[in-house]
Tab-separated table of C-alpha atoms in Angstrom:
chain	number	residue	atom	x	y	z
A	1	MET	CA	-118.566	-46.825	55.841
A	2	GLU	CA	-119.672	-50.316	53.607
A	3	ASP	CA	-116.783	-50.204	51.175
A	4	LEU	CA	-114.420	-49.050	53.780
A	5	PRO	CA	-114.229	-51.587	56.448
A	6	GLY	CA	-111.349	-52.305	59.508
A	7	LYS	CA	-108.372	-50.578	59.129
A	8	GLU	CA	-109.061	-48.729	55.806
A	9	SER	CA	-111.593	-46.431	57.466
A	10	LYS	CA	-109.272	-45.003	60.274
A	11	THR	CA	-107.249	-43.630	57.198
A	12	PHE	CA	-110.581	-42.643	55.782
A	13	GLU	CA	-111.365	-40.689	58.807
A	14	ARG	CA	-108.476	-38.248	58.740
A	15	TYR	CA	-108.364	-37.913	55.087
A	16	ILE	CA	-109.758	-34.471	55.337
A	17	ALA	CA	-107.098	-33.267	58.467
A	18	ARG	CA	-104.487	-34.513	56.257
A	19	ARG	CA	-105.383	-32.391	53.601
A	20	LEU	CA	-105.811	-29.319	55.594
A	21	ILE	CA	-102.492	-29.806	57.514
A	22	LEU	CA	-100.941	-30.220	53.560
A	23	PHE	CA	-102.666	-27.220	52.609
A	24	ILE	CA	-101.859	-25.246	55.612
A	25	LEU	CA	-97.941	-26.630	55.231
A	26	VAL	CA	-98.011	-25.415	51.276
A	27	PHE	CA	-99.192	-22.189	52.083
A	28	SER	CA	-97.135	-21.486	54.779
A	29	SER	CA	-94.163	-22.783	52.715
A	30	VAL	CA	-95.034	-20.666	49.969
A	31	ILE	CA	-95.350	-17.640	52.068
A	32	THR	CA	-92.041	-18.495	54.058
A	33	LEU	CA	-90.320	-18.755	50.936
A	34	ILE	CA	-91.549	-15.342	49.298
A	35	SER	CA	-90.798	-13.489	53.025
A	36	THR	CA	-87.479	-15.292	53.150
A	37	SER	CA	-86.738	-14.235	49.347
A	38	ALA	CA	-87.641	-10.585	50.112
A	39	ARG	CA	-85.419	-10.524	53.436
A	40	LEU	CA	-82.621	-12.020	51.386
A	41	TYR	CA	-83.236	-9.476	48.466
A	42	LEU	CA	-82.993	-6.719	51.050
A	43	GLU	CA	-79.983	-8.012	52.762
A	44	TYR	CA	-78.482	-8.337	49.326
A	45	ARG	CA	-79.591	-4.859	48.466
A	46	ASN	CA	-77.455	-3.499	51.998
A	47	ASP	CA	-74.535	-5.537	51.308
A	48	MET	CA	-74.177	-4.265	47.713
A	49	GLU	CA	-74.680	-0.696	49.200
A	50	SER	CA	-72.385	-1.155	51.951
A	51	ILE	CA	-69.514	-2.455	48.709
A	52	GLU	CA	-70.460	0.792	47.300
A	53	ASN	CA	-69.880	2.952	50.375
A	54	ASN	CA	-66.444	1.515	51.113
A	55	MET	CA	-65.443	2.050	47.281
A	56	HIS	CA	-66.660	5.416	47.821
A	57	GLN	CA	-64.626	5.673	51.161
A	58	ILE	CA	-61.766	4.465	49.433
A	59	GLU	CA	-62.202	7.084	46.612
A	60	LEU	CA	-62.313	9.877	49.290
A	61	SER	CA	-60.080	8.984	52.281
A	62	TYR	CA	-57.411	6.793	50.643
A	63	VAL	CA	-56.929	7.882	46.869
A	64	ASP	CA	-55.068	10.978	47.682
A	65	SER	CA	-52.802	9.988	50.467
A	66	ILE	CA	-51.675	6.666	48.617
A	67	VAL	CA	-50.694	9.430	45.673
A	68	ASN	CA	-48.634	11.557	48.096
A	69	SER	CA	-46.789	8.375	49.261
A	70	LEU	CA	-46.158	7.238	45.431
A	71	TRP	CA	-44.958	10.467	44.800
A	72	VAL	CA	-42.523	10.583	47.602
A	73	THR	CA	-41.745	6.791	47.636
A	74	ASP	CA	-42.730	6.060	51.085
A	75	ASN	CA	-43.555	2.359	51.118
A	76	GLU	CA	-43.787	1.887	54.579
A	77	LEU	CA	-46.922	4.606	54.754
A	78	LEU	CA	-48.137	3.240	51.433
A	79	LYS	CA	-48.001	-0.239	52.886
A	80	ILE	CA	-50.508	0.833	56.057
A	81	GLN	CA	-52.695	2.576	53.374
A	82	THR	CA	-52.995	-0.545	51.463
A	83	ASP	CA	-53.901	-2.593	54.788
A	84	GLY	CA	-56.537	0.058	55.838
A	85	ILE	CA	-57.975	-0.720	52.471
A	86	LEU	CA	-58.140	-4.637	52.920
A	87	GLN	CA	-59.324	-4.240	56.531
A	88	LEU	CA	-62.839	-2.377	54.831
A	89	PRO	CA	-65.296	-5.285	54.923
A	90	ASP	CA	-65.561	-7.325	51.809
A	91	MET	CA	-62.351	-6.514	50.252
A	92	GLN	CA	-60.467	-9.258	48.419
A	93	TYR	CA	-57.198	-7.334	46.954
A	94	LEU	CA	-55.889	-4.205	45.448
A	95	GLU	CA	-53.075	-3.511	43.172
A	96	ILE	CA	-51.388	-0.448	41.770
A	97	GLN	CA	-50.205	-0.422	38.226
A	98	SER	CA	-48.149	1.564	36.374
A	99	LYS	CA	-48.310	2.075	32.251
A	100	THR	CA	-45.452	-0.236	32.432
A	101	SER	CA	-45.107	-2.488	35.557
A	102	GLN	CA	-47.143	-3.596	38.859
A	103	LEU	CA	-45.970	-1.320	41.670
A	104	LEU	CA	-47.926	-3.407	44.503
A	105	PHE	CA	-50.060	-6.087	45.109
A	106	SER	CA	-51.968	-7.104	48.213
A	107	GLY	CA	-54.505	-9.412	49.235
A	108	THR	CA	-55.448	-12.711	47.372
A	109	PHE	CA	-56.452	-12.649	44.018
A	110	LYS	CA	-59.552	-14.148	42.863
A	111	GLN	CA	-61.124	-13.681	39.285
A	112	SER	CA	-64.546	-14.740	39.659
A	113	ASN	CA	-67.491	-13.271	42.282
A	114	VAL	CA	-65.709	-10.053	42.879
A	115	ILE	CA	-66.660	-6.192	42.099
A	116	ARG	CA	-63.691	-4.422	40.427
A	117	LYS	CA	-62.933	-0.607	40.727
A	118	GLU	CA	-60.345	1.350	39.332
A	119	PHE	CA	-59.183	4.668	40.428
A	120	LYS	CA	-56.724	6.901	38.689
A	121	LEU	CA	-53.732	7.841	40.492
A	122	SER	CA	-52.292	11.506	39.507
A	123	TYR	CA	-50.011	13.905	41.460
A	124	LEU	CA	-50.454	18.045	40.599
A	125	HIS	CA	-46.680	19.234	40.192
A	126	ASN	CA	-46.155	22.807	38.823
A	127	ASP	CA	-49.721	23.023	37.678
A	128	LYS	CA	-49.841	19.703	35.836
A	129	ASP	CA	-51.502	16.289	36.187
A	130	VAL	CA	-48.909	13.746	36.443
A	131	GLN	CA	-50.257	10.462	36.255
A	132	LEU	CA	-48.396	7.680	38.609
A	133	GLY	CA	-50.776	4.875	37.841
A	134	THR	CA	-54.012	3.054	38.724
A	135	LEU	CA	-55.249	1.678	41.956
A	136	ILE	CA	-57.417	-1.327	41.572
A	137	VAL	CA	-59.815	-2.545	44.181
A	138	ALA	CA	-61.695	-5.741	44.353
A	139	ALA	CA	-64.504	-6.710	46.769
A	140	ASN	CA	-65.234	-10.545	47.320
A	141	LEU	CA	-69.175	-11.314	46.543
A	142	SER	CA	-68.448	-14.999	47.900
A	143	GLU	CA	-68.837	-13.695	51.419
A	144	VAL	CA	-71.919	-11.867	50.649
A	145	TYR	CA	-73.313	-14.940	48.877
A	146	GLN	CA	-72.305	-17.176	52.026
A	147	ARG	CA	-73.957	-14.586	54.725
A	148	LEU	CA	-77.191	-14.947	52.435
A	149	LEU	CA	-77.146	-18.551	52.373
A	150	ASN	CA	-76.528	-18.958	55.986
A	151	LYS	CA	-78.941	-16.229	56.606
A	152	GLY	CA	-81.881	-18.297	54.463
A	153	VAL	CA	-80.993	-21.835	55.900
A	154	LEU	CA	-81.698	-20.030	59.468
A	155	ILE	CA	-84.512	-18.602	58.546
A	156	LEU	CA	-86.197	-21.294	56.487
A	157	LEU	CA	-85.592	-23.742	59.743
A	158	SER	CA	-86.804	-21.599	62.216
A	159	GLN	CA	-89.941	-20.985	59.931
A	160	LEU	CA	-90.483	-24.509	59.122
A	161	VAL	CA	-90.206	-25.394	63.111
A	162	ASN	CA	-92.743	-23.057	63.516
A	163	ILE	CA	-94.948	-24.132	60.805
A	164	PHE	CA	-94.644	-27.869	61.991
A	165	LEU	CA	-95.493	-26.903	65.572
A	166	VAL	CA	-98.739	-24.692	64.344
A	167	SER	CA	-99.654	-27.737	62.020
A	168	VAL	CA	-99.662	-30.325	64.787
A	169	PHE	CA	-101.979	-28.098	66.947
A	170	VAL	CA	-104.189	-27.667	63.956
A	171	LEU	CA	-104.564	-31.117	63.322
A	172	PHE	CA	-105.143	-31.897	66.909
A	173	LEU	CA	-107.753	-29.166	67.167
A	174	PHE	CA	-109.314	-30.206	63.751
A	175	TYR	CA	-109.544	-33.921	65.581
A	176	TYR	CA	-111.126	-32.891	68.627
A	177	LEU	CA	-113.503	-29.928	67.204
A	178	VAL	CA	-114.352	-31.601	63.590
A	179	THR	CA	-113.067	-35.051	62.890
A	180	ARG	CA	-114.216	-37.136	65.649
A	181	HIS	CA	-117.569	-36.010	65.353
A	182	LEU	CA	-117.470	-36.909	61.780
A	183	VAL	CA	-116.635	-40.050	62.656
A	184	THR	CA	-119.485	-40.420	65.066
A	185	LEU	CA	-121.925	-39.144	62.198
A	186	ALA	CA	-120.477	-41.617	59.488
A	187	GLU	CA	-121.196	-44.587	61.931
A	188	TYR	CA	-124.523	-43.468	62.798
A	189	VAL	CA	-125.763	-43.085	58.923
A	190	SER	CA	-124.064	-46.134	58.120
A	191	GLY	CA	-125.703	-48.051	60.739
A	192	LEU	CA	-129.285	-46.674	59.999
A	193	SER	CA	-131.704	-49.239	59.284
A	194	PHE	CA	-135.626	-49.258	59.957
A	195	SER	CA	-135.187	-51.014	63.274
A	196	GLN	CA	-132.686	-48.479	64.140
A	197	LEU	CA	-134.726	-45.190	63.548
A	198	GLU	CA	-135.951	-44.528	66.837
A	199	LYS	CA	-132.357	-44.056	68.163
A	200	ARG	CA	-131.608	-40.086	67.921
A	201	LEU	CA	-127.872	-38.892	66.883
A	202	VAL	CA	-126.095	-37.201	69.972
A	203	LEU	CA	-122.356	-36.274	69.693
A	204	ASN	CA	-120.262	-36.214	72.763
A	205	ARG	CA	-119.699	-32.397	72.731
A	206	ASN	CA	-119.014	-30.163	76.050
A	207	LYS	CA	-121.561	-27.592	76.112
A	208	ARG	CA	-119.966	-25.509	78.622
A	209	GLY	CA	-118.626	-22.384	77.043
A	210	ARG	CA	-120.626	-22.552	74.023
A	211	SER	CA	-123.419	-20.267	74.230
A	212	LYS	CA	-124.709	-20.334	70.853
A	213	ILE	CA	-125.592	-23.580	67.986
A	214	ASP	CA	-122.894	-23.957	65.255
A	215	GLU	CA	-122.561	-26.046	62.077
A	216	LEU	CA	-122.329	-29.330	63.638
A	217	ASP	CA	-125.364	-28.761	65.856
A	218	ILE	CA	-127.346	-27.799	62.817
A	219	LEU	CA	-126.235	-30.671	61.116
A	220	VAL	CA	-127.060	-33.056	63.748
A	221	SER	CA	-130.563	-31.587	64.255
A	222	GLY	CA	-131.088	-32.277	60.388
A	223	ILE	CA	-129.879	-35.249	60.613
A	224	ASN	CA	-132.454	-36.370	63.557
A	225	GLU	CA	-135.339	-34.531	61.556
A	226	MET	CA	-134.525	-36.451	58.139
A	227	ARG	CA	-134.629	-39.929	60.465
A	228	SER	CA	-138.046	-38.816	61.918
A	229	ASN	CA	-139.288	-38.022	58.247
A	230	LEU	CA	-137.617	-41.222	57.078
A	231	GLN	CA	-139.289	-43.523	59.596
A	232	LYS	CA	-142.800	-41.787	58.291
A	233	ASP	CA	-141.865	-42.203	54.960
A	234	ILE	CA	-140.862	-45.941	55.079
A	235	THR	CA	-144.046	-47.049	57.068
A	236	GLU	CA	-146.417	-45.189	54.528
A	237	ARG	CA	-144.012	-46.736	51.647
A	238	LYS	CA	-143.876	-50.399	53.206
A	239	LYS	CA	-147.838	-50.342	53.285
A	240	SER	CA	-148.259	-49.199	49.462
A	241	GLU	CA	-145.286	-51.517	48.516
A	242	MET	CA	-147.488	-54.257	49.790
A	243	GLU	CA	-150.437	-53.209	48.099
A	244	ARG	CA	-148.605	-52.722	45.140
A	245	GLU	CA	-146.814	-56.087	44.818
A	246	ALA	CA	-150.278	-58.059	45.733
A	247	LEU	CA	-151.705	-55.999	42.537
A	248	VAL	CA	-148.712	-56.493	40.819
A	249	LYS	CA	-148.661	-60.603	41.338
A	250	ASP	CA	-152.272	-60.502	40.502
A	251	LEU	CA	-151.624	-58.561	37.317
A	252	GLU	CA	-148.787	-60.823	36.085
A	253	SER	CA	-150.658	-63.620	36.718
A	254	LYS	CA	-153.483	-62.498	34.598
A	255	ASN	CA	-151.017	-61.845	31.705
A	256	ALA	CA	-149.514	-64.507	31.684
A	257	GLU	CA	-152.655	-66.343	31.372
A	258	LEU	CA	-153.572	-63.918	28.532
A	259	GLU	CA	-150.009	-64.416	26.794
A	260	GLN	CA	-150.682	-68.417	27.058
A	261	PHE	CA	-153.780	-68.411	25.493
A	262	THR	CA	-152.998	-66.056	22.809
A	263	TYR	CA	-149.867	-68.103	22.124
A	264	THR	CA	-151.810	-71.459	22.042
A	265	VAL	CA	-154.856	-70.048	20.106
A	266	SER	CA	-152.391	-68.536	17.165
A	267	HIS	CA	-149.510	-71.388	16.880
A	268	ASP	CA	-149.956	-74.588	18.749
A	269	LEU	CA	-153.538	-75.036	16.979
A	270	LYS	CA	-151.965	-74.922	13.550
A	271	SER	CA	-149.539	-77.944	13.797
A	272	PRO	CA	-152.477	-80.543	14.126
A	273	LEU	CA	-154.309	-78.569	11.291
A	274	ILE	CA	-151.545	-78.902	9.136
A	275	THR	CA	-151.340	-82.713	9.784
A	276	ILE	CA	-154.850	-83.309	9.428
A	277	LYS	CA	-154.752	-81.347	6.318
A	278	GLY	CA	-151.857	-83.386	4.794
A	279	PHE	CA	-153.315	-86.941	5.699
A	280	LEU	CA	-156.803	-85.585	4.300
A	281	GLY	CA	-154.805	-85.306	1.153
A	282	MET	CA	-152.877	-89.007	1.374
A	283	LEU	CA	-156.263	-90.275	2.135
A	284	ALA	CA	-157.854	-89.176	-0.985
A	285	SER	CA	-155.001	-90.604	-2.870
A	286	ASP	CA	-154.991	-93.993	-1.000
A	287	ALA	CA	-158.933	-94.142	-1.259
A	288	VAL	CA	-158.406	-93.485	-5.339
A	289	LYS	CA	-155.748	-96.120	-5.352
A	290	GLY	CA	-157.828	-98.636	-2.890
A	291	ASN	CA	-154.964	-98.672	-0.642
A	292	ILE	CA	-156.809	-99.959	2.767
A	293	ASP	CA	-153.940	-100.520	4.963
A	294	ARG	CA	-152.522	-96.943	3.947
A	295	MET	CA	-156.210	-95.651	4.518
A	296	ASN	CA	-156.245	-97.088	8.142
A	297	SER	CA	-152.608	-95.614	8.957
A	298	ASP	CA	-154.280	-91.963	7.584
A	299	ILE	CA	-157.182	-91.987	9.513
A	300	ASN	CA	-155.521	-92.580	12.725
A	301	ARG	CA	-153.147	-89.870	12.207
A	302	ILE	CA	-156.145	-87.521	11.605
A	303	SER	CA	-157.588	-89.122	14.205
A	304	ASN	CA	-154.463	-88.457	16.654
A	305	ALA	CA	-154.284	-85.016	15.656
A	306	ALA	CA	-158.030	-84.249	16.165
A	307	ASP	CA	-157.570	-85.637	19.580
A	308	LYS	CA	-154.529	-83.407	20.455
A	309	MET	CA	-156.705	-80.149	19.363
A	310	GLN	CA	-159.448	-81.515	21.439
A	311	ARG	CA	-157.022	-81.706	24.353
A	312	LEU	CA	-155.627	-77.788	23.345
A	313	LEU	CA	-159.201	-76.623	23.388
A	314	ASP	CA	-160.126	-78.623	26.614
A	315	GLU	CA	-157.364	-76.864	28.449
A	316	LEU	CA	-158.001	-73.561	27.069
A	317	LEU	CA	-161.675	-74.152	28.095
A	318	GLU	CA	-160.741	-75.108	31.706
A	319	LEU	CA	-158.195	-72.173	31.428
A	320	SER	CA	-161.160	-69.915	30.992
A	321	ARG	CA	-163.155	-71.544	33.671
A	322	ILE	CA	-160.444	-71.656	36.436
A	323	GLY	CA	-158.494	-68.909	35.569
A	324	ARG	CA	-154.910	-70.592	35.603
A	325	LEU	CA	-153.268	-73.131	33.699
A	326	VAL	CA	-151.646	-76.396	35.956
A	327	SER	CA	-148.894	-78.051	34.588
A	328	GLN	CA	-147.289	-80.733	36.761
A	329	PRO	CA	-143.995	-81.284	36.209
A	330	GLY	CA	-142.980	-84.464	34.969
A	331	SER	CA	-139.797	-86.808	33.545
A	332	ILE	CA	-139.329	-88.000	29.621
A	333	LEU	CA	-136.613	-89.614	27.690
A	334	PHE	CA	-135.605	-87.186	24.985
A	335	ALA	CA	-136.160	-89.708	22.532
A	336	GLU	CA	-139.694	-90.149	23.011
A	337	LEU	CA	-140.183	-86.504	23.299
A	338	ALA	CA	-138.671	-86.065	19.993
A	339	GLN	CA	-140.423	-88.869	18.547
A	340	LYS	CA	-143.853	-86.875	19.531
A	341	ALA	CA	-142.763	-83.892	18.094
A	342	VAL	CA	-142.115	-85.831	14.792
A	343	ASP	CA	-145.107	-87.218	14.733
A	344	SER	CA	-147.210	-84.146	15.548
A	345	VAL	CA	-145.614	-82.362	12.433
A	346	ALA	CA	-145.395	-85.370	10.373
A	347	GLY	CA	-147.622	-83.773	7.773
A	348	ARG	CA	-145.243	-80.894	6.930
A	349	LEU	CA	-142.336	-83.753	7.300
A	350	LEU	CA	-143.987	-85.700	4.600
A	351	LEU	CA	-144.795	-82.837	2.402
A	352	LYS	CA	-141.358	-81.681	2.394
A	353	GLU	CA	-139.988	-85.104	2.193
A	354	VAL	CA	-137.300	-84.152	5.247
A	355	HIS	CA	-135.432	-87.602	6.497
A	356	THR	CA	-135.385	-87.241	10.550
A	357	GLU	CA	-133.084	-88.919	12.994
A	358	ILE	CA	-132.870	-88.765	16.635
A	359	ASN	CA	-129.824	-89.490	18.805
A	360	ALA	CA	-130.547	-89.270	22.288
A	361	ASP	CA	-128.725	-92.030	24.286
A	362	ALA	CA	-131.549	-92.560	27.036
A	363	VAL	CA	-131.408	-88.804	28.060
A	364	GLU	CA	-133.958	-87.829	30.510
A	365	ILE	CA	-135.633	-84.353	30.408
A	366	LYS	CA	-137.361	-82.866	33.233
A	367	GLY	CA	-140.121	-79.894	33.113
A	368	ASP	CA	-143.439	-79.227	32.239
A	369	ILE	CA	-143.833	-82.218	29.305
A	370	THR	CA	-146.387	-80.236	27.533
A	371	ARG	CA	-144.660	-76.830	27.236
A	372	LEU	CA	-141.555	-78.696	26.474
A	373	LEU	CA	-143.251	-81.024	23.199
A	374	GLU	CA	-144.125	-77.401	22.231
A	375	VAL	CA	-140.684	-76.435	22.218
A	376	MET	CA	-139.886	-79.741	20.210
A	377	GLU	CA	-142.850	-79.337	17.549
A	378	ASN	CA	-141.799	-75.557	16.760
A	379	LEU	CA	-138.347	-76.047	16.230
A	380	VAL	CA	-139.048	-79.340	14.266
A	381	ASP	CA	-141.688	-77.912	12.147
A	382	ASN	CA	-138.823	-74.608	11.984
A	383	ALA	CA	-136.328	-77.005	10.619
A	384	ALA	CA	-138.766	-78.465	8.218
A	385	LYS	CA	-139.970	-75.033	6.908
A	386	PHE	CA	-136.736	-73.763	6.070
A	387	SER	CA	-135.232	-77.080	4.695
A	388	SER	CA	-133.046	-77.130	1.420
A	389	PRO	CA	-134.797	-77.195	-1.774
A	390	GLU	CA	-131.815	-78.465	-3.704
A	391	GLU	CA	-130.990	-81.769	-1.556
A	392	GLN	CA	-132.402	-84.257	0.619
A	393	ALA	CA	-133.865	-82.368	3.730
A	394	LYS	CA	-132.551	-83.892	6.860
A	395	ILE	CA	-133.488	-82.880	10.933
A	396	VAL	CA	-130.982	-84.388	13.207
A	397	ILE	CA	-132.616	-84.238	17.024
A	398	GLY	CA	-129.898	-85.336	19.817
A	399	THR	CA	-128.018	-84.311	22.443
A	400	ARG	CA	-124.450	-83.565	23.676
A	401	GLN	CA	-122.353	-83.168	26.982
A	402	GLU	CA	-120.236	-79.521	27.644
A	403	GLU	CA	-118.549	-79.759	30.924
A	404	ASP	CA	-121.483	-80.186	33.698
A	405	GLU	CA	-124.201	-79.290	31.288
A	406	ILE	CA	-126.374	-81.194	29.070
A	407	ILE	CA	-127.532	-79.734	25.524
A	408	PHE	CA	-130.163	-80.306	23.386
A	409	TYR	CA	-130.497	-79.648	19.644
A	410	VAL	CA	-132.242	-79.530	16.287
A	411	LYS	CA	-130.126	-79.656	13.543
A	412	ASP	CA	-131.070	-79.347	10.046
A	413	ASN	CA	-129.321	-78.892	6.372
A	414	GLY	CA	-131.412	-76.123	5.075
A	415	ILE	CA	-130.708	-72.466	4.365
A	416	GLY	CA	-128.483	-71.331	7.481
A	417	ILE	CA	-129.165	-67.869	9.288
A	418	LYS	CA	-126.790	-65.110	9.102
A	419	PRO	CA	-125.086	-63.766	12.247
A	420	GLN	CA	-126.942	-60.414	12.368
A	421	TYR	CA	-130.190	-62.525	12.603
A	422	ARG	CA	-129.440	-64.930	15.352
A	423	GLU	CA	-130.831	-63.135	18.218
A	424	LYS	CA	-133.802	-61.019	16.269
A	425	ILE	CA	-135.417	-64.553	15.303
A	426	PHE	CA	-136.447	-65.039	18.846
A	427	GLY	CA	-138.568	-61.936	18.989
A	428	LEU	CA	-142.107	-61.912	18.849
A	429	PHE	CA	-143.855	-61.795	15.038
A	430	ASP	CA	-139.794	-61.266	13.584
A	431	LYS	CA	-140.032	-63.234	10.467
A	432	LEU	CA	-136.848	-63.556	8.163
A	433	ASP	CA	-138.778	-64.407	5.378
A	434	ARG	CA	-142.044	-63.189	4.992
A	435	ASN	CA	-143.375	-65.417	2.230
A	436	VAL	CA	-143.123	-68.386	4.522
A	437	GLU	CA	-146.048	-69.366	6.403
A	438	GLY	CA	-146.783	-68.767	9.888
A	439	THR	CA	-147.044	-65.865	12.228
A	440	GLY	CA	-143.597	-65.187	13.460
A	441	ILE	CA	-144.200	-66.327	17.251
A	442	GLY	CA	-143.009	-69.776	17.118
A	443	LEU	CA	-139.252	-68.779	18.218
A	444	ALA	CA	-140.268	-66.710	20.823
A	445	ILE	CA	-142.868	-69.182	22.496
A	446	VAL	CA	-139.599	-71.535	22.452
A	447	LYS	CA	-137.481	-68.847	23.919
A	448	ARG	CA	-140.228	-68.013	26.387
A	449	VAL	CA	-140.532	-71.843	27.615
A	450	ILE	CA	-137.148	-72.344	27.605
A	451	GLU	CA	-136.416	-69.148	30.142
A	452	ILE	CA	-139.613	-70.327	32.462
A	453	HIS	CA	-137.446	-73.606	32.701
A	454	GLY	CA	-134.262	-71.926	33.841
A	455	GLY	CA	-132.611	-72.771	30.515
A	456	ARG	CA	-131.416	-70.753	27.697
A	457	ILE	CA	-131.689	-71.347	23.774
A	458	TRP	CA	-129.231	-69.885	20.640
A	459	VAL	CA	-129.012	-70.812	17.104
A	460	GLU	CA	-125.513	-72.421	15.449
A	461	SER	CA	-124.865	-71.706	12.231
A	462	ALA	CA	-121.417	-71.700	10.399
A	463	PRO	CA	-120.759	-69.581	7.278
A	464	GLU	CA	-119.127	-72.570	5.446
A	465	GLU	CA	-121.577	-74.798	6.556
A	466	LYS	CA	-125.067	-75.261	5.506
A	467	GLY	CA	-127.993	-75.255	7.982
A	468	SER	CA	-128.499	-74.355	11.530
A	469	THR	CA	-128.404	-75.914	14.740
A	470	PHE	CA	-131.049	-74.880	17.507
A	471	CYS	CA	-129.328	-75.678	20.790
A	472	PHE	CA	-130.959	-75.431	24.340
A	473	THR	CA	-130.341	-76.204	28.153
A	474	ILE	CA	-133.125	-77.013	30.881
A	475	ALA	CA	-132.051	-76.613	34.252
A	476	GLU	CA	-132.574	-79.298	37.029
A	477	PRO	CA	-136.017	-78.650	38.722
A	478	SER	CA	-135.393	-77.811	42.381
């Protein structure tokens, strides 16, 4: 009843009754048509037999007297005889013809819807048959058809009145015995809830005159039994559900910590190591050249990368001790966050000779700053890995406004991504190029962090242009 509120439910309540009445009307109409057709056919057969009997009577009773009247040329008697024939039921006209002319015509000539019969008129004279002419008699079938039509209409009208009265009575009876109780059942079932399961279903039925239970009694009994079983089952299920939810929450918490631990160990420690390795090579080169300023800068970069590794290790150690990772939400200028990410992966950027450009327009980003920094580091590092070997590699980091949403992006001019791989690249361990270093979980980590922040991430890569643009959004913290 939820999908059929208000007035629509009333229409629904009587739908079965209307279908029942429709079936009764159709079936009764078919039976009426069949029986009426049979009666009309019998009437038609009787009328045709009556016409045949009249023709036979004319042959037996009138032909000889007409012959005698013609022989003696008694026109007055002949007129009486022909009028007598036309007085017979359904006779339309008659005529007497000789071989050369029409001797007599009486009645109204009609060419269609008639039955014609001819009788030879011969007189026995001196033991010889003298042919006087032919008697032609026509019976009118139009009157037969009209009588059948009138009778058929009368029968159909009387039967339709009977069917209508019976249908109205059946409709009332069906409503009184069935439909109103079905409505009560529907309202009871639709209103069932855990707090209402104590209420038994009772139908407003007159028990007088009913010594035995019927189908509705069985249905009510079954619903009440089901209600009792549901009450017991729901109580047990709620208890089990509460225990299961507590267990699931505990498992989810532990799984989240385990996943975070695995992701951090396998991916997040790699960027500082690459930075340290890159600047160690530069430090050796600067030492050979005796460039003290550059050596100090290299040592400072290596120290910063080592500090970052120490912080990550400290966080992992804290996670193992307390069983969960606590990260307080905060806010930071996106340009500052982007610059930190660029500094973190500066080793790869220098190695690939990548030019970076940050266009953020003083836009703030809010959330878990540590996790968001990981996002930017992964995206910048990924863009550097797939930079173009044919021209100056370039990465542009910025924001754009679309409707009420700020979109953050990292754009490169690298090899680009084909449409069929734009969803696959965010899968765990999915790498488009197996020869490129990395475990294949960097973009999966990015996608997860973005989704935790209530945002979404996608990649844009036009076939006619070089490079790819990784775009993401972050929901405002509640």
